[in-house]
PDB file of C-alpha atoms and ligand atoms in Angstrom:
ATOM      1  CA  MET Y   1      41.653 188.476  82.698  1.00  0.00           C
ATOM      2  CA  THR Y   2      43.484 187.627  85.915  1.00  0.00           C
ATOM      3  CA  ILE Y   3      46.278 185.170  85.410  1.00  0.00           C
ATOM      4  CA  ARG Y   4      48.152 183.447  88.157  1.00  0.00           C
ATOM      5  CA  VAL Y   5      51.021 181.005  87.668  1.00  0.00           C
ATOM      6  CA  TYR Y   6      52.119 178.617  90.368  1.00  0.00           C
ATOM      7  CA  ALA Y   7      55.668 177.641  89.493  1.00  0.00           C
ATOM      8  CA  LEU Y   8      58.801 175.999  90.810  1.00  0.00           C
ATOM      9  CA  SER Y   9      62.159 177.680  90.328  1.00  0.00           C
ATOM     10  CA  THR Y  10      63.594 174.311  89.218  1.00  0.00           C
ATOM     11  CA  CYS Y  11      60.985 173.337  86.625  1.00  0.00           C
ATOM     12  CA  PRO Y  12      61.797 173.676  82.909  1.00  0.00           C
ATOM     13  CA  TYR Y  13      58.145 173.777  81.820  1.00  0.00           C
ATOM     14  CA  CYS Y  14      57.470 176.544  84.331  1.00  0.00           C
ATOM     15  CA  ARG Y  15      60.244 178.530  82.672  1.00  0.00           C
ATOM     16  CA  MET Y  16      58.816 177.795  79.211  1.00  0.00           C
ATOM     17  CA  ALA Y  17      55.310 178.769  80.268  1.00  0.00           C
ATOM     18  CA  ARG Y  18      56.485 182.022  81.812  1.00  0.00           C
ATOM     19  CA  LYS Y  19      58.639 182.814  78.810  1.00  0.00           C
ATOM     20  CA  TYR Y  20      55.648 182.228  76.558  1.00  0.00           C
ATOM     21  CA  LEU Y  21      53.541 184.655  78.610  1.00  0.00           C
ATOM     22  CA  ASP Y  22      56.376 187.212  78.715  1.00  0.00           C
ATOM     23  CA  ASP Y  23      56.995 186.948  74.975  1.00  0.00           C
ATOM     24  CA  ASN Y  24      53.344 187.712  74.390  1.00  0.00           C
ATOM     25  CA  ASP Y  25      53.325 190.626  76.859  1.00  0.00           C
ATOM     26  CA  VAL Y  26      50.794 188.921  79.075  1.00  0.00           C
ATOM     27  CA  GLU Y  27      50.678 190.129  82.667  1.00  0.00           C
ATOM     28  CA  TYR Y  28      50.408 187.570  85.422  1.00  0.00           C
ATOM     29  CA  ASP Y  29      51.083 186.945  89.089  1.00  0.00           C
ATOM     30  CA  VAL Y  30      53.548 184.244  89.917  1.00  0.00           C
ATOM     31  CA  VAL Y  31      53.910 182.181  93.065  1.00  0.00           C
ATOM     32  CA  GLU Y  32      57.241 180.353  93.226  1.00  0.00           C
ATOM     33  CA  VAL Y  33      56.174 177.667  95.599  1.00  0.00           C
ATOM     34  CA  ASP Y  34      59.573 176.097  96.263  1.00  0.00           C
ATOM     35  CA  LEU Y  35      61.040 179.435  97.281  1.00  0.00           C
ATOM     36  CA  LEU Y  36      58.483 179.887 100.051  1.00  0.00           C
ATOM     37  CA  ASP Y  37      58.995 178.668 103.600  1.00  0.00           C
ATOM     38  CA  GLY Y  38      56.922 177.381 106.448  1.00  0.00           C
ATOM     39  CA  ASP Y  39      53.243 178.326 106.536  1.00  0.00           C
ATOM     40  CA  GLU Y  40      53.394 180.219 103.250  1.00  0.00           C
ATOM     41  CA  ARG Y  41      54.783 177.169 101.482  1.00  0.00           C
ATOM     42  CA  ALA Y  42      52.215 174.860 103.066  1.00  0.00           C
ATOM     43  CA  ALA Y  43      49.407 177.231 102.092  1.00  0.00           C
ATOM     44  CA  ALA Y  44      50.650 177.470  98.493  1.00  0.00           C
ATOM     45  CA  ILE Y  45      50.915 173.667  98.233  1.00  0.00           C
ATOM     46  CA  ALA Y  46      47.390 173.339  99.586  1.00  0.00           C
ATOM     47  CA  GLU Y  47      46.152 175.827  96.957  1.00  0.00           C
ATOM     48  CA  VAL Y  48      47.901 173.942  94.162  1.00  0.00           C
ATOM     49  CA  LYS Y  49      46.435 170.630  95.320  1.00  0.00           C
ATOM     50  CA  ASP Y  50      43.017 172.196  95.614  1.00  0.00           C
ATOM     51  CA  ILE Y  51      43.144 173.729  92.134  1.00  0.00           C
ATOM     52  CA  SER Y  52      44.835 170.936  90.214  1.00  0.00           C
ATOM     53  CA  GLY Y  53      44.261 167.821  92.290  1.00  0.00           C
ATOM     54  CA  GLY Y  54      48.026 167.171  92.378  1.00  0.00           C
ATOM     55  CA  THR Y  55      51.449 168.672  92.951  1.00  0.00           C
ATOM     56  CA  SER Y  56      52.704 168.808  89.364  1.00  0.00           C
ATOM     57  CA  PHE Y  57      53.786 172.128  87.892  1.00  0.00           C
ATOM     58  CA  PRO Y  58      53.184 174.608  86.374  1.00  0.00           C
ATOM     59  CA  VAL Y  59      49.606 175.231  87.469  1.00  0.00           C
ATOM     60  CA  MET Y  60      48.012 178.235  85.816  1.00  0.00           C
ATOM     61  CA  LEU Y  61      44.730 179.983  86.417  1.00  0.00           C
ATOM     62  CA  PHE Y  62      43.222 182.059  83.636  1.00  0.00           C
ATOM     63  CA  ASP Y  63      40.333 183.520  85.657  1.00  0.00           C
ATOM     64  CA  ASP Y  64      38.628 180.238  86.569  1.00  0.00           C
ATOM     65  CA  GLU Y  65      40.166 178.097  83.835  1.00  0.00           C
ATOM     66  CA  ILE Y  66      42.876 175.746  85.037  1.00  0.00           C
ATOM     67  CA  VAL Y  67      45.858 174.651  82.966  1.00  0.00           C
ATOM     68  CA  VAL Y  68      48.277 172.098  84.388  1.00  0.00           C
ATOM     69  CA  GLY Y  69      51.579 171.762  82.574  1.00  0.00           C
ATOM     70  CA  PHE Y  70      52.969 173.859  79.717  1.00  0.00           C
ATOM     71  CA  ASN Y  71      50.063 173.206  77.407  1.00  0.00           C
ATOM     72  CA  LYS Y  72      50.693 175.851  74.781  1.00  0.00           C
ATOM     73  CA  LYS Y  73      47.657 174.977  72.698  1.00  0.00           C
ATOM     74  CA  ARG Y  74      45.334 175.473  75.642  1.00  0.00           C
ATOM     75  CA  MET Y  75      47.113 178.688  76.679  1.00  0.00           C
ATOM     76  CA  MET Y  76      46.733 180.076  73.157  1.00  0.00           C
ATOM     77  CA  GLU Y  77      43.027 179.339  73.216  1.00  0.00           C
ATOM     78  CA  LEU Y  78      42.507 180.956  76.595  1.00  0.00           C
ATOM     79  CA  LEU Y  79      44.539 184.029  75.651  1.00  0.00           C
ATOM     80  CA  SER Y  80      42.975 184.188  72.156  1.00  0.00           C
ATOM     81  CA  LEU Y  81      46.461 184.299  70.655  1.00  0.00           C
TER      82      LEU Y  81
ATOM     83  CA  MET P   1      68.693 146.843 121.507  1.00  0.00           C
ATOM     84  CA  SER P   2      72.049 147.803 120.001  1.00  0.00           C
ATOM     85  CA  ALA P   3      72.463 150.543 117.441  1.00  0.00           C
ATOM     86  CA  ASP P   4      72.928 147.826 114.808  1.00  0.00           C
ATOM     87  CA  HIS P   5      69.301 146.972 115.176  1.00  0.00           C
ATOM     88  CA  ALA P   6      68.060 150.525 114.899  1.00  0.00           C
ATOM     89  CA  ARG P   7      65.781 151.289 111.989  1.00  0.00           C
ATOM     90  CA  PRO P   8      67.749 151.361 108.743  1.00  0.00           C
ATOM     91  CA  ARG P   9      68.699 154.845 107.656  1.00  0.00           C
ATOM     92  CA  ARG P  10      67.996 156.063 104.172  1.00  0.00           C
ATOM     93  CA  ARG P  11      71.120 156.314 102.060  1.00  0.00           C
ATOM     94  CA  LEU P  12      71.109 159.460 100.028  1.00  0.00           C
ATOM     95  CA  PHE P  13      73.295 160.424  97.108  1.00  0.00           C
ATOM     96  CA  ALA P  14      76.898 161.250  97.763  1.00  0.00           C
ATOM     97  CA  GLU P  15      78.207 164.775  97.442  1.00  0.00           C
ATOM     98  CA  GLY P  16      79.866 165.381  94.104  1.00  0.00           C
ATOM     99  CA  THR P  17      77.279 163.397  92.107  1.00  0.00           C
ATOM    100  CA  THR P  18      77.338 164.575  88.480  1.00  0.00           C
ATOM    101  CA  ILE P  19      74.855 164.719  85.616  1.00  0.00           C
ATOM    102  CA  GLU P  20      76.671 161.792  84.000  1.00  0.00           C
ATOM    103  CA  ASP P  21      76.377 159.783  87.247  1.00  0.00           C
ATOM    104  CA  LEU P  22      72.635 160.371  87.238  1.00  0.00           C
ATOM    105  CA  LYS P  23      72.314 159.295  83.612  1.00  0.00           C
ATOM    106  CA  THR P  24      74.361 156.171  84.284  1.00  0.00           C
ATOM    107  CA  TYR P  25      72.130 155.050  87.088  1.00  0.00           C
ATOM    108  CA  MET P  26      68.781 156.258  85.797  1.00  0.00           C
ATOM    109  CA  ALA P  27      68.821 155.187  82.150  1.00  0.00           C
ATOM    110  CA  PRO P  28      69.197 151.410  82.725  1.00  0.00           C
ATOM    111  CA  PHE P  29      66.491 151.491  85.398  1.00  0.00           C
ATOM    112  CA  ALA P  30      64.116 153.472  83.173  1.00  0.00           C
ATOM    113  CA  ALA P  31      64.774 150.933  80.403  1.00  0.00           C
ATOM    114  CA  THR P  32      63.342 148.146  82.554  1.00  0.00           C
ATOM    115  CA  LEU P  33      60.076 150.121  82.608  1.00  0.00           C
ATOM    116  CA  GLY P  34      59.972 150.963  78.893  1.00  0.00           C
ATOM    117  CA  TYR P  35      61.516 154.446  78.953  1.00  0.00           C
ATOM    118  CA  LYS P  36      64.698 156.091  77.715  1.00  0.00           C
ATOM    119  CA  LEU P  37      66.278 159.501  78.242  1.00  0.00           C
ATOM    120  CA  ASN P  38      64.762 162.177  76.035  1.00  0.00           C
ATOM    121  CA  THR P  39      66.474 162.486  72.680  1.00  0.00           C
ATOM    122  CA  GLU P  40      66.815 166.252  73.331  1.00  0.00           C
ATOM    123  CA  SER P  41      70.112 166.027  75.162  1.00  0.00           C
ATOM    124  CA  GLU P  42      70.309 169.725  76.112  1.00  0.00           C
ATOM    125  CA  PHE P  43      66.918 169.487  77.733  1.00  0.00           C
ATOM    126  CA  VAL P  44      68.006 166.334  79.586  1.00  0.00           C
ATOM    127  CA  ASP P  45      71.055 168.172  80.936  1.00  0.00           C
ATOM    128  CA  GLU P  46      68.891 171.113  81.992  1.00  0.00           C
ATOM    129  CA  VAL P  47      66.518 168.865  83.950  1.00  0.00           C
ATOM    130  CA  LEU P  48      69.362 166.921  85.550  1.00  0.00           C
ATOM    131  CA  ALA P  49      71.178 170.148  86.472  1.00  0.00           C
ATOM    132  CA  SER P  50      68.009 171.176  88.325  1.00  0.00           C
ATOM    133  CA  GLU P  51      67.948 167.791  90.033  1.00  0.00           C
ATOM    134  CA  LEU P  52      71.527 168.293  91.203  1.00  0.00           C
ATOM    135  CA  GLU P  53      70.555 171.662  92.716  1.00  0.00           C
ATOM    136  CA  ILE P  54      67.688 169.954  94.509  1.00  0.00           C
ATOM    137  CA  LEU P  55      70.039 167.195  95.607  1.00  0.00           C
ATOM    138  CA  ALA P  56      72.442 169.733  97.111  1.00  0.00           C
ATOM    139  CA  ASP P  57      69.518 171.355  98.874  1.00  0.00           C
ATOM    140  CA  THR P  58      67.588 168.326 100.101  1.00  0.00           C
ATOM    141  CA  GLY P  59      69.861 165.266  99.859  1.00  0.00           C
ATOM    142  CA  ASP P  60      67.876 163.478  97.163  1.00  0.00           C
ATOM    143  CA  VAL P  61      67.022 163.822  93.470  1.00  0.00           C
ATOM    144  CA  TYR P  62      63.458 165.008  93.715  1.00  0.00           C
ATOM    145  CA  CYS P  63      61.496 165.878  90.614  1.00  0.00           C
ATOM    146  CA  PRO P  64      62.139 169.460  89.470  1.00  0.00           C
ATOM    147  CA  CYS P  65      58.524 169.761  88.313  1.00  0.00           C
ATOM    148  CA  ARG P  66      56.737 168.568  91.417  1.00  0.00           C
ATOM    149  CA  VAL P  67      56.775 169.905  94.940  1.00  0.00           C
ATOM    150  CA  ARG P  68      57.818 168.114  98.101  1.00  0.00           C
ATOM    151  CA  THR P  69      55.003 168.219 100.604  1.00  0.00           C
ATOM    152  CA  GLY P  70      57.017 166.908 103.566  1.00  0.00           C
ATOM    153  CA  ASP P  71      54.922 163.729 103.726  1.00  0.00           C
ATOM    154  CA  PRO P  72      57.594 160.979 103.351  1.00  0.00           C
ATOM    155  CA  LYS P  73      55.226 158.681 101.470  1.00  0.00           C
ATOM    156  CA  GLU P  74      54.175 161.351  98.994  1.00  0.00           C
ATOM    157  CA  ASP P  75      57.734 162.573  98.593  1.00  0.00           C
ATOM    158  CA  ALA P  76      59.066 159.067  97.882  1.00  0.00           C
ATOM    159  CA  MET P  77      56.806 159.049  94.811  1.00  0.00           C
ATOM    160  CA  ILE P  78      58.600 162.048  93.285  1.00  0.00           C
ATOM    161  CA  VAL P  79      62.185 160.863  93.592  1.00  0.00           C
ATOM    162  CA  CYS P  80      63.535 160.614  90.062  1.00  0.00           C
ATOM    163  CA  PRO P  81      62.883 158.403  88.121  1.00  0.00           C
ATOM    164  CA  CYS P  82      59.314 158.292  89.406  1.00  0.00           C
ATOM    165  CA  ILE P  83      57.977 156.144  86.545  1.00  0.00           C
ATOM    166  CA  PRO P  84      56.753 153.169  88.666  1.00  0.00           C
ATOM    167  CA  PHE P  85      54.368 155.459  90.533  1.00  0.00           C
ATOM    168  CA  HIS P  86      52.845 157.008  87.425  1.00  0.00           C
ATOM    169  CA  MET P  87      52.867 154.150  84.919  1.00  0.00           C
ATOM    170  CA  VAL P  88      49.483 154.766  83.323  1.00  0.00           C
ATOM    171  CA  GLN P  89      49.662 158.555  83.157  1.00  0.00           C
ATOM    172  CA  PHE P  90      53.161 158.520  81.663  1.00  0.00           C
ATOM    173  CA  ALA P  91      52.284 155.799  79.163  1.00  0.00           C
ATOM    174  CA  ALA P  92      49.346 157.976  78.077  1.00  0.00           C
ATOM    175  CA  ILE P  93      51.459 161.108  77.522  1.00  0.00           C
ATOM    176  CA  ARG P  94      54.399 158.964  76.249  1.00  0.00           C
ATOM    177  CA  LYS P  95      56.877 160.665  78.573  1.00  0.00           C
ATOM    178  CA  CYS P  96      57.415 161.360  82.224  1.00  0.00           C
ATOM    179  CA  TRP P  97      55.861 164.524  83.594  1.00  0.00           C
ATOM    180  CA  CYS P  98      59.030 166.608  83.084  1.00  0.00           C
ATOM    181  CA  GLY P  99      59.945 164.983  79.794  1.00  0.00           C
ATOM    182  CA  LEU P 100      63.320 163.793  81.072  1.00  0.00           C
ATOM    183  CA  PHE P 101      62.253 160.312  79.958  1.00  0.00           C
ATOM    184  CA  ILE P 102      60.240 159.350  76.904  1.00  0.00           C
ATOM    185  CA  ARG P 103      58.664 156.032  76.053  1.00  0.00           C
ATOM    186  CA  TYR P 104      61.162 153.789  74.282  1.00  0.00           C
ATOM    187  CA  ASP P 105      59.051 153.820  71.109  1.00  0.00           C
ATOM    188  CA  VAL P 106      59.087 157.627  70.717  1.00  0.00           C
ATOM    189  CA  GLU P 107      61.671 158.651  68.128  1.00  0.00           C
ATOM    190  CA  ASP P 108      61.697 162.420  68.469  1.00  0.00           C
ATOM    191  CA  GLY P 109      61.380 163.524  72.091  1.00  0.00           C
ATOM    192  CA  GLY P 110      61.518 167.155  70.964  1.00  0.00           C
ATOM    193  CA  GLU P 111      57.965 166.822  69.664  1.00  0.00           C
ATOM    194  CA  LEU P 112      56.746 166.017  73.144  1.00  0.00           C
ATOM    195  CA  LEU P 113      58.388 168.908  74.998  1.00  0.00           C
ATOM    196  CA  GLY P 114      55.656 170.746  76.785  1.00  0.00           C
ATOM    197  CA  VAL P 115      52.887 168.899  74.973  1.00  0.00           C
ATOM    198  CA  ILE P 116      50.369 167.444  77.349  1.00  0.00           C
ATOM    199  CA  ASP P 117      47.611 165.684  75.498  1.00  0.00           C
ATOM    200  CA  GLU P 118      46.281 163.591  78.279  1.00  0.00           C
ATOM    201  CA  PRO P 119      43.349 161.355  77.322  1.00  0.00           C
ATOM    202  CA  GLU P 120      40.118 161.647  79.320  1.00  0.00           C
ATOM    203  CA  LEU P 121      40.069 160.105  82.745  1.00  0.00           C
ATOM    204  CA  GLY P 122      38.967 156.483  82.434  1.00  0.00           C
ATOM    205  CA  ALA P 123      40.406 156.129  78.915  1.00  0.00           C
ATOM    206  CA  GLN P 124      42.120 152.817  78.145  1.00  0.00           C
ATOM    207  CA  VAL P 125      45.868 153.191  77.890  1.00  0.00           C
ATOM    208  CA  GLU P 126      48.453 150.650  76.751  1.00  0.00           C
ATOM    209  CA  VAL P 127      51.190 150.526  79.366  1.00  0.00           C
ATOM    210  CA  PRO P 128      54.622 148.846  79.118  1.00  0.00           C
ATOM    211  CA  VAL P 129      55.013 147.035  82.434  1.00  0.00           C
ATOM    212  CA  CYS P 130      58.017 144.719  82.163  1.00  0.00           C
ATOM    213  CA  ARG P 131      60.801 143.707  79.824  1.00  0.00           C
ATOM    214  CA  VAL P 132      60.371 140.266  78.323  1.00  0.00           C
ATOM    215  CA  ASN P 133      63.928 139.419  79.401  1.00  0.00           C
ATOM    216  CA  ASP P 134      63.169 140.321  83.009  1.00  0.00           C
ATOM    217  CA  LEU P 135      60.649 137.502  83.336  1.00  0.00           C
ATOM    218  CA  ALA P 136      62.146 134.048  82.834  1.00  0.00           C
ATOM    219  CA  PRO P 137      60.016 130.998  81.941  1.00  0.00           C
ATOM    220  CA  GLY P 138      58.322 129.631  85.055  1.00  0.00           C
ATOM    221  CA  GLN P 139      58.609 132.975  86.875  1.00  0.00           C
ATOM    222  CA  THR P 140      56.037 135.386  88.205  1.00  0.00           C
ATOM    223  CA  LYS P 141      56.387 139.073  88.932  1.00  0.00           C
ATOM    224  CA  HIS P 142      54.260 141.680  90.652  1.00  0.00           C
ATOM    225  CA  VAL P 143      53.654 144.971  88.863  1.00  0.00           C
ATOM    226  CA  LYS P 144      51.404 147.830  89.804  1.00  0.00           C
ATOM    227  CA  ALA P 145      49.944 150.054  87.125  1.00  0.00           C
ATOM    228  CA  GLY P 146      47.478 152.702  88.170  1.00  0.00           C
ATOM    229  CA  LYS P 147      45.480 151.348  91.069  1.00  0.00           C
ATOM    230  CA  THR P 148      45.709 147.709  90.050  1.00  0.00           C
ATOM    231  CA  ASP P 149      48.210 145.115  91.269  1.00  0.00           C
ATOM    232  CA  TYR P 150      48.965 142.466  88.664  1.00  0.00           C
ATOM    233  CA  ALA P 151      50.719 139.110  88.884  1.00  0.00           C
ATOM    234  CA  LEU P 152      52.577 138.526  85.618  1.00  0.00           C
ATOM    235  CA  ALA P 153      53.441 134.941  84.787  1.00  0.00           C
ATOM    236  CA  ARG P 154      55.504 133.347  82.047  1.00  0.00           C
ATOM    237  CA  VAL P 155      54.939 129.784  80.957  1.00  0.00           C
ATOM    238  CA  GLY P 156      57.424 128.925  78.183  1.00  0.00           C
ATOM    239  CA  ASP P 157      57.051 131.849  75.836  1.00  0.00           C
ATOM    240  CA  GLU P 158      53.467 132.651  76.772  1.00  0.00           C
ATOM    241  CA  PHE P 159      52.764 135.604  79.062  1.00  0.00           C
ATOM    242  CA  TYR P 160      49.777 136.042  81.342  1.00  0.00           C
ATOM    243  CA  ALA P 161      48.480 138.591  83.827  1.00  0.00           C
ATOM    244  CA  ILE P 162      45.956 138.037  86.588  1.00  0.00           C
ATOM    245  CA  SER P 163      45.021 140.100  89.611  1.00  0.00           C
ATOM    246  CA  ASN P 164      47.754 139.879  92.226  1.00  0.00           C
ATOM    247  CA  VAL P 165      45.222 139.752  95.026  1.00  0.00           C
ATOM    248  CA  CYS P 166      44.066 136.316  96.153  1.00  0.00           C
ATOM    249  CA  VAL P 167      40.342 136.216  96.793  1.00  0.00           C
ATOM    250  CA  HIS P 168      40.735 134.117  99.938  1.00  0.00           C
ATOM    251  CA  ALA P 169      42.482 136.584 102.228  1.00  0.00           C
ATOM    252  CA  PHE P 170      44.254 138.942  99.816  1.00  0.00           C
ATOM    253  CA  GLY P 171      47.571 137.061  99.627  1.00  0.00           C
ATOM    254  CA  PRO P 172      50.071 138.399  97.022  1.00  0.00           C
ATOM    255  CA  LEU P 173      49.776 135.864  94.212  1.00  0.00           C
ATOM    256  CA  ALA P 174      52.979 136.864  92.404  1.00  0.00           C
ATOM    257  CA  ASP P 175      54.942 135.625  95.437  1.00  0.00           C
ATOM    258  CA  GLY P 176      53.423 132.174  94.990  1.00  0.00           C
ATOM    259  CA  VAL P 177      54.724 129.117  93.177  1.00  0.00           C
ATOM    260  CA  LEU P 178      53.996 128.624  89.481  1.00  0.00           C
ATOM    261  CA  GLU P 179      53.620 125.019  88.318  1.00  0.00           C
ATOM    262  CA  GLY P 180      52.638 124.751  84.683  1.00  0.00           C
ATOM    263  CA  HIS P 181      49.768 127.199  84.335  1.00  0.00           C
ATOM    264  CA  GLU P 182      48.818 126.974  88.013  1.00  0.00           C
ATOM    265  CA  LEU P 183      49.870 129.637  90.448  1.00  0.00           C
ATOM    266  CA  ALA P 184      49.559 128.673  94.122  1.00  0.00           C
ATOM    267  CA  CYS P 185      48.911 131.527  96.547  1.00  0.00           C
ATOM    268  CA  PRO P 186      51.854 131.902  98.965  1.00  0.00           C
ATOM    269  CA  TRP P 187      49.577 132.248 101.975  1.00  0.00           C
ATOM    270  CA  HIS P 188      47.247 129.235 101.989  1.00  0.00           C
ATOM    271  CA  GLY P 189      47.810 127.626  98.644  1.00  0.00           C
ATOM    272  CA  TRP P 190      44.675 128.368  96.675  1.00  0.00           C
ATOM    273  CA  ARG P 191      45.502 127.592  93.081  1.00  0.00           C
ATOM    274  CA  TYR P 192      44.702 129.866  90.152  1.00  0.00           C
ATOM    275  CA  ASP P 193      45.024 129.203  86.427  1.00  0.00           C
ATOM    276  CA  VAL P 194      47.081 132.109  85.080  1.00  0.00           C
ATOM    277  CA  ARG P 195      45.391 131.783  81.686  1.00  0.00           C
ATOM    278  CA  ASP P 196      41.981 132.878  82.913  1.00  0.00           C
ATOM    279  CA  GLY P 197      42.179 133.518  86.662  1.00  0.00           C
ATOM    280  CA  THR P 198      39.966 130.571  87.515  1.00  0.00           C
ATOM    281  CA  THR P 199      40.315 128.525  90.668  1.00  0.00           C
ATOM    282  CA  ASN P 200      38.609 125.362  91.816  1.00  0.00           C
ATOM    283  CA  HIS P 201      37.281 127.188  94.884  1.00  0.00           C
ATOM    284  CA  PRO P 202      33.696 128.171  94.137  1.00  0.00           C
ATOM    285  CA  ASP P 203      33.067 131.818  93.309  1.00  0.00           C
ATOM    286  CA  ALA P 204      36.677 132.815  93.891  1.00  0.00           C
ATOM    287  CA  ASP P 205      38.102 133.502  90.412  1.00  0.00           C
ATOM    288  CA  VAL P 206      40.360 136.509  89.975  1.00  0.00           C
ATOM    289  CA  ALA P 207      40.405 138.836  86.978  1.00  0.00           C
ATOM    290  CA  ALA P 208      42.657 137.890  84.056  1.00  0.00           C
ATOM    291  CA  TYR P 209      44.057 140.537  81.714  1.00  0.00           C
ATOM    292  CA  PRO P 210      45.330 140.255  78.150  1.00  0.00           C
ATOM    293  CA  VAL P 211      49.090 140.765  77.746  1.00  0.00           C
ATOM    294  CA  THR P 212      50.596 142.072  74.517  1.00  0.00           C
ATOM    295  CA  VAL P 213      54.254 141.519  73.645  1.00  0.00           C
ATOM    296  CA  ARG P 214      55.868 144.268  71.576  1.00  0.00           C
ATOM    297  CA  HIS P 215      59.536 145.079  70.963  1.00  0.00           C
ATOM    298  CA  GLY P 216      60.732 143.171  73.969  1.00  0.00           C
ATOM    299  CA  TYR P 217      58.188 144.548  76.443  1.00  0.00           C
ATOM    300  CA  LEU P 218      54.979 143.245  77.982  1.00  0.00           C
ATOM    301  CA  TRP P 219      52.073 145.652  77.715  1.00  0.00           C
ATOM    302  CA  LEU P 220      48.839 145.768  79.670  1.00  0.00           C
ATOM    303  CA  THR P 221      45.793 147.859  78.896  1.00  0.00           C
ATOM    304  CA  CYS P 222      44.873 149.948  81.937  1.00  0.00           C
ATOM    305  CA  ALA P 223      42.295 152.633  82.663  1.00  0.00           C
ATOM    306  CA  LEU P 224      43.688 156.129  83.208  1.00  0.00           C
TER     307      LEU P 224
HETATM  308  S1  LIG B 301      58.609 163.290  86.118  1.00  0.00           S
HETATM  309 FE1  LIG B 301      60.479 162.687  85.076  1.00  0.00          FE
HETATM  310  S2  LIG B 301      62.055 164.094  85.821  1.00  0.00           S
HETATM  311 FE2  LIG B 301      60.314 164.182  87.250  1.00  0.00          FE
HETATM  312  S3  LIG B 301      60.856 162.636  88.804  1.00  0.00           S
HETATM  313 FE3  LIG B 301      59.566 161.643  87.312  1.00  0.00          FE
HETATM  314  S4  LIG B 301      60.993 160.689  85.922  1.00  0.00           S
HETATM  315 FE4  LIG B 301      62.154 162.226  87.051  1.00  0.00          FE
HETATM  316  S1  LIG B 302      45.223 134.383 100.868  1.00  0.00           S
HETATM  317 FE1  LIG B 302      45.542 133.173  99.131  1.00  0.00          FE
HETATM  318  S2  LIG B 302      45.063 131.195  99.813  1.00  0.00           S
HETATM  319 FE2  LIG B 302      44.661 132.405 101.567  1.00  0.00          FE
END
């Protein structure tokens, strides 16, 4: 499964979500959107809007499944934990 | 034109603003909308510490859990507390997106940390929209919840809500004059009964919405 996390460095739920993945030894890519500049930042924001319909974080992709927010229950289901 | 007449400049927060300063200004404002600081005080401090970092970086207390897009209109909707812009969604999840604020009727904010059980789109959600004490008898007030603009009205101790948008030419009804149960549109004076939204102009009634009063707040039922 390919997992990608769009996160903000300032967001407590992003930290919780990443900690949860780390604690369960799940590998994932992370894009820290607020640490990007210029075109890269604009492109990442556009991706987040496209995927989630908003600009609220974290936004996580488990293959094609989208999870917005630190929704542990949904993450457990998708990761079969 | 002299500089005095130039467009007003936004006033941002002063340097040296502290977590306590933020609490002191935010909590009373959130209370007017039916929210209080999360009961998890460490979590509150963590969120506000992030806001102070953002403040140092950008000059305003933007939401730590949302991203600034650079569009001033969009960004104004994520300055903390952003509750007025997300009334229905937050009422549904009983907290603000980050969980810094929880609905006043939630006892243990810890239970809501990270939990996002958002009802289906279109679900009916009860939304606190105004404190009873913030609407005196004979007064009207405009509130927006979701996509709908409401005119709240108080007659004695009865509370009413009708659409804020006059059917004649879209005048803002809450800015009108309330006499008894009749609200006169501020633009051309069409008169609406706040009890049921009816007017004596043919085919021009506005929608009326039930208002519930609970624990000092007025609640409307709105679609998510
Ligand atoms: S979601 Fe909460 S913390 Fe974020 S801006 Fe809104 S009120 Fe503030
Ligand atoms: S807009 Fe209300 S009376 Fe004309």
